[in-house]
PDB file of C-alpha atoms in Angstrom:
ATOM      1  CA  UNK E  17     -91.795  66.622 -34.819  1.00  0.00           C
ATOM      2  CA  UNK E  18     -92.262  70.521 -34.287  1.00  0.00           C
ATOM      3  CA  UNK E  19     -92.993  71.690 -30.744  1.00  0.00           C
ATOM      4  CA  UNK E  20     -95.122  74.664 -30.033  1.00  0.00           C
ATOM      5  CA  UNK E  21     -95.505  76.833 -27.042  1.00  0.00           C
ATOM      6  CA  UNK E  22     -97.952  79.883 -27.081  1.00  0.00           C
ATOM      7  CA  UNK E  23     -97.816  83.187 -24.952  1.00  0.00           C
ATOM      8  CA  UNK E  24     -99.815  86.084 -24.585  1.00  0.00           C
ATOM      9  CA  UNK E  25    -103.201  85.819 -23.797  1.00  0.00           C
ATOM     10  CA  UNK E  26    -105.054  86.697 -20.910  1.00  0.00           C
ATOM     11  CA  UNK E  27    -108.119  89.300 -19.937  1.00  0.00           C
ATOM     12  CA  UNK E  28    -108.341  92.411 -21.876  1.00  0.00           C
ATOM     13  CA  UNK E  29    -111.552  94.947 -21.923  1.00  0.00           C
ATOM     14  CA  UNK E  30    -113.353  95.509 -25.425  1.00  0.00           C
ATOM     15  CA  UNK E  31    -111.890  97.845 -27.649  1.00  0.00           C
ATOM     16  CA  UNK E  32    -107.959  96.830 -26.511  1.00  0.00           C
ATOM     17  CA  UNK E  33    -105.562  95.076 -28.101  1.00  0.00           C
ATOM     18  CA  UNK E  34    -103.444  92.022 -27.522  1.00  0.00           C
ATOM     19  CA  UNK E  35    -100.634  89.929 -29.017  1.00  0.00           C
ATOM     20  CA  UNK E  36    -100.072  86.541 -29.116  1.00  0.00           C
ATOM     21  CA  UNK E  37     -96.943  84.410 -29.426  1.00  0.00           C
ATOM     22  CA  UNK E  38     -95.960  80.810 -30.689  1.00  0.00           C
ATOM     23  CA  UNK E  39     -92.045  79.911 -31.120  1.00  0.00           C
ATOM     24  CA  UNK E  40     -91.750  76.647 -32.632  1.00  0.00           C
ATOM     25  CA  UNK E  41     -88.888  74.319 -31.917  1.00  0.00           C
ATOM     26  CA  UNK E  42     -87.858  70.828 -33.607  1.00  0.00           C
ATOM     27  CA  UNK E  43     -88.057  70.154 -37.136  1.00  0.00           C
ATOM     28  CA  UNK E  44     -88.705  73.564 -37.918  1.00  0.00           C
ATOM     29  CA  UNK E  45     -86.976  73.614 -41.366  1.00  0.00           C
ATOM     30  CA  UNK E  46     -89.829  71.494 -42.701  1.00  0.00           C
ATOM     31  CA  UNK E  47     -92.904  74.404 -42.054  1.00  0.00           C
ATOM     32  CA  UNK E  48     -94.334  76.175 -45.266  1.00  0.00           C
ATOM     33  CA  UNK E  49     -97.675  77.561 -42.931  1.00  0.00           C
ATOM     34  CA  UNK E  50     -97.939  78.935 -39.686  1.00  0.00           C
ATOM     35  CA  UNK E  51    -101.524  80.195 -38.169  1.00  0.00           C
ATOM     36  CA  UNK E  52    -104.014  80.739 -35.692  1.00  0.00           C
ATOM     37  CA  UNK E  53    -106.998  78.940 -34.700  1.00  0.00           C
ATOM     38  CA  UNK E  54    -109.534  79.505 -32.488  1.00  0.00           C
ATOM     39  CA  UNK E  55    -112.164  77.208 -30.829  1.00  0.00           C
ATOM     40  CA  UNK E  56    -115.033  78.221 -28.004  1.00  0.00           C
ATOM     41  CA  UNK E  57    -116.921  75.078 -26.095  1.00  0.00           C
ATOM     42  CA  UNK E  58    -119.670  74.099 -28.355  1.00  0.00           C
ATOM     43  CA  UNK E  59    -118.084  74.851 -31.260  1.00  0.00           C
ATOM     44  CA  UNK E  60    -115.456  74.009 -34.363  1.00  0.00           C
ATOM     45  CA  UNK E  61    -112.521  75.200 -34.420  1.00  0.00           C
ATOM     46  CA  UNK E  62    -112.224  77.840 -36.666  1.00  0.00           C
ATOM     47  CA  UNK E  63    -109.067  79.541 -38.597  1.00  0.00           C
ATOM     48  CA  UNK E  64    -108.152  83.245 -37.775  1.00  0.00           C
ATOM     49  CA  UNK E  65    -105.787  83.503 -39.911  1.00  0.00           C
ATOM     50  CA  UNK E  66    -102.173  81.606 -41.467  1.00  0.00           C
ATOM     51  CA  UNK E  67     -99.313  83.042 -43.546  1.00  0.00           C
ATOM     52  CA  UNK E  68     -96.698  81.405 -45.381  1.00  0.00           C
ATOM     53  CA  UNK E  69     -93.084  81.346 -44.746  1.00  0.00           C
ATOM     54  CA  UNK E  70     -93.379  83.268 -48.019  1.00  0.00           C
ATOM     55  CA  UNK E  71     -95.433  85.785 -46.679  1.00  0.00           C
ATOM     56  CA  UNK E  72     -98.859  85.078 -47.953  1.00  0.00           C
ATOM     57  CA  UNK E  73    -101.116  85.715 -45.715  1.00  0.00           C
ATOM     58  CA  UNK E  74    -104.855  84.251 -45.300  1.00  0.00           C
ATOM     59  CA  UNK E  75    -107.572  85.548 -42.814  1.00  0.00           C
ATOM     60  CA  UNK E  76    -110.934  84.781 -41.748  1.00  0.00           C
ATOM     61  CA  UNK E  77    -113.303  87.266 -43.456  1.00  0.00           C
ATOM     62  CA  UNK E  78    -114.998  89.370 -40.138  1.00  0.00           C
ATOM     63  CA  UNK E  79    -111.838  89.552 -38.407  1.00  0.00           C
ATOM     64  CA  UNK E  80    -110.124  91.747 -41.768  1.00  0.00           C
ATOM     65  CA  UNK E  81    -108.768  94.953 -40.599  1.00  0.00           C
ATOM     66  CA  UNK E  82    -108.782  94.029 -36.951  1.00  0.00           C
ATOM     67  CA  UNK E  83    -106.301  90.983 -36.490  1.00  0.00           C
ATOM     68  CA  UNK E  84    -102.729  90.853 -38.037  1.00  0.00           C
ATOM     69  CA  UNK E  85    -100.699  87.761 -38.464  1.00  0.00           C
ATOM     70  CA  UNK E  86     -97.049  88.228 -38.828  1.00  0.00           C
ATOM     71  CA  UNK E  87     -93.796  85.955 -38.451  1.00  0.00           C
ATOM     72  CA  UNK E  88     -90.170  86.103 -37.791  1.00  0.00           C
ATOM     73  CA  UNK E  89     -88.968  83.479 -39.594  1.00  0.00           C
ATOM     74  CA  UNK E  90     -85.081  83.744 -37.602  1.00  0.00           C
ATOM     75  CA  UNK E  91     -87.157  83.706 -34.266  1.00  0.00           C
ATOM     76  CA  UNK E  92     -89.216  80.447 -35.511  1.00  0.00           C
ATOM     77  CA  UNK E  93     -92.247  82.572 -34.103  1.00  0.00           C
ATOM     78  CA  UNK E  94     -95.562  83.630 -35.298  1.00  0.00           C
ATOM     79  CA  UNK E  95     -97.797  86.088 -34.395  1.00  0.00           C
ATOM     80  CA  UNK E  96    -101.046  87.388 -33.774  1.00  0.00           C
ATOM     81  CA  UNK E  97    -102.080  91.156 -32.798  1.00  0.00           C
ATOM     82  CA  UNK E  98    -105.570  91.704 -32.220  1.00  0.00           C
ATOM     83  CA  UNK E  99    -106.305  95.181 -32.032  1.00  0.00           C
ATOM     84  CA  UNK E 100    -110.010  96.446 -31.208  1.00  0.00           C
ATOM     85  CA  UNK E 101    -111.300  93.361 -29.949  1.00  0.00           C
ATOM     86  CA  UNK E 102    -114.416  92.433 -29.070  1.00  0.00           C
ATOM     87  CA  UNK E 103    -116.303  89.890 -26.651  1.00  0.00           C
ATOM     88  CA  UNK E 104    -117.212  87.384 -29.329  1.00  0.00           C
ATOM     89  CA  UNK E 105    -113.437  87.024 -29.660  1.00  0.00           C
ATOM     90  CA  UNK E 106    -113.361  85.285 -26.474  1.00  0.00           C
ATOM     91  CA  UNK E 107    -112.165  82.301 -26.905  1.00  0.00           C
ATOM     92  CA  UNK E 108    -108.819  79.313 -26.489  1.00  0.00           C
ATOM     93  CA  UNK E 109    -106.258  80.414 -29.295  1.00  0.00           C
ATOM     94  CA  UNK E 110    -104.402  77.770 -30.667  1.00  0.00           C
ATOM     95  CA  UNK E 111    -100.895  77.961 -32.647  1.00  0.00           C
ATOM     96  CA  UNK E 112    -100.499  75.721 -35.846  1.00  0.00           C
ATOM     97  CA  UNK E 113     -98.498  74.938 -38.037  1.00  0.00           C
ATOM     98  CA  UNK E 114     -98.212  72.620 -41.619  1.00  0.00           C
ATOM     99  CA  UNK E 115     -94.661  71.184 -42.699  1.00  0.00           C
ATOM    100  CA  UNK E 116     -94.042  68.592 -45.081  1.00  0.00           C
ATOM    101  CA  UNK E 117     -93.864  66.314 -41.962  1.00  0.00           C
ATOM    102  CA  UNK E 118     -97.391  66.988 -41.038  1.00  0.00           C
ATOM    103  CA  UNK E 119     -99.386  69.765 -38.796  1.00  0.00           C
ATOM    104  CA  UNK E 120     -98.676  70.322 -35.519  1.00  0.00           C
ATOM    105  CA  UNK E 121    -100.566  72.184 -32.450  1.00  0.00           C
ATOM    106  CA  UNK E 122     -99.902  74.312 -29.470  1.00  0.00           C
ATOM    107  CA  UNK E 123    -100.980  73.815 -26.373  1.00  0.00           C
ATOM    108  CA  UNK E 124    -103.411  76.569 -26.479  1.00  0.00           C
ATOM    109  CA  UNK E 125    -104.049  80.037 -24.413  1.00  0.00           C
ATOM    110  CA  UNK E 126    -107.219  81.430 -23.277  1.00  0.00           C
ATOM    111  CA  UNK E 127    -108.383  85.110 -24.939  1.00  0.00           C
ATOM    112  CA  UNK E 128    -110.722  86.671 -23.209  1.00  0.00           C
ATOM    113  CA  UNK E 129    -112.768  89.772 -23.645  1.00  0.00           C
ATOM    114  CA  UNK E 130    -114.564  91.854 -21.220  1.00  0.00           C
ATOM    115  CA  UNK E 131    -117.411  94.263 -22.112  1.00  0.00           C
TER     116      UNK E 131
END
């Protein structure tokens, strides 16, 4: 099992930036993908963006430019900075992660935006 715990979201006005945080703990030799979802009520969730232990990195198309995933893989942590954000970004952030012993999720933590 891998355990995750997020940290760093909150309220923050359009135009700012924030940074989330998600250390894993457990079996964390068997992750090859960490990422970042995001879900609002109504809707999917959608990905924000992964990256590899490797370093490849994958992001959803409109948020290019603006959001930066990044990991320390020492720290068993991953990432997020979200710089210029906007309202629509408002939404419950959620940490995940794929190992050979299946995918695991945070708990989740609540972005939102102000205009």
């Amino acid at each position: 099992q891998v355990h995750l715990v997020e940290s760093g979201g909150g309220l923050v006005q359009a135009g700012g930036s924030l940074r989330l945080s998600c250390v894993a703990s457990g079996s964390t030799s068997s992750i090859y993908r960490l990422g970042w979802y995001r879900q609002v009520p109504g809707k999917q969730r959608e990905l924000v963006a992964t990256i590899t232990t490797g370093g490849s990195t994958n992001y959803l198309d409109s948020l290019k430019g603006r959001f930066t995933v990044s990991r320390d893989n020492a720290k068993k942590t991953v990432y997020l900075e979200m710089n210029s954000v906007k309202p629509e970004d408002t939404a419950v952030y959620y940490c995940n992660v794929a190992a050979t012993i299946g995918s695991f999720w945070g708990q989740g933590t609540q972005v939102t935006v102000s205009s």
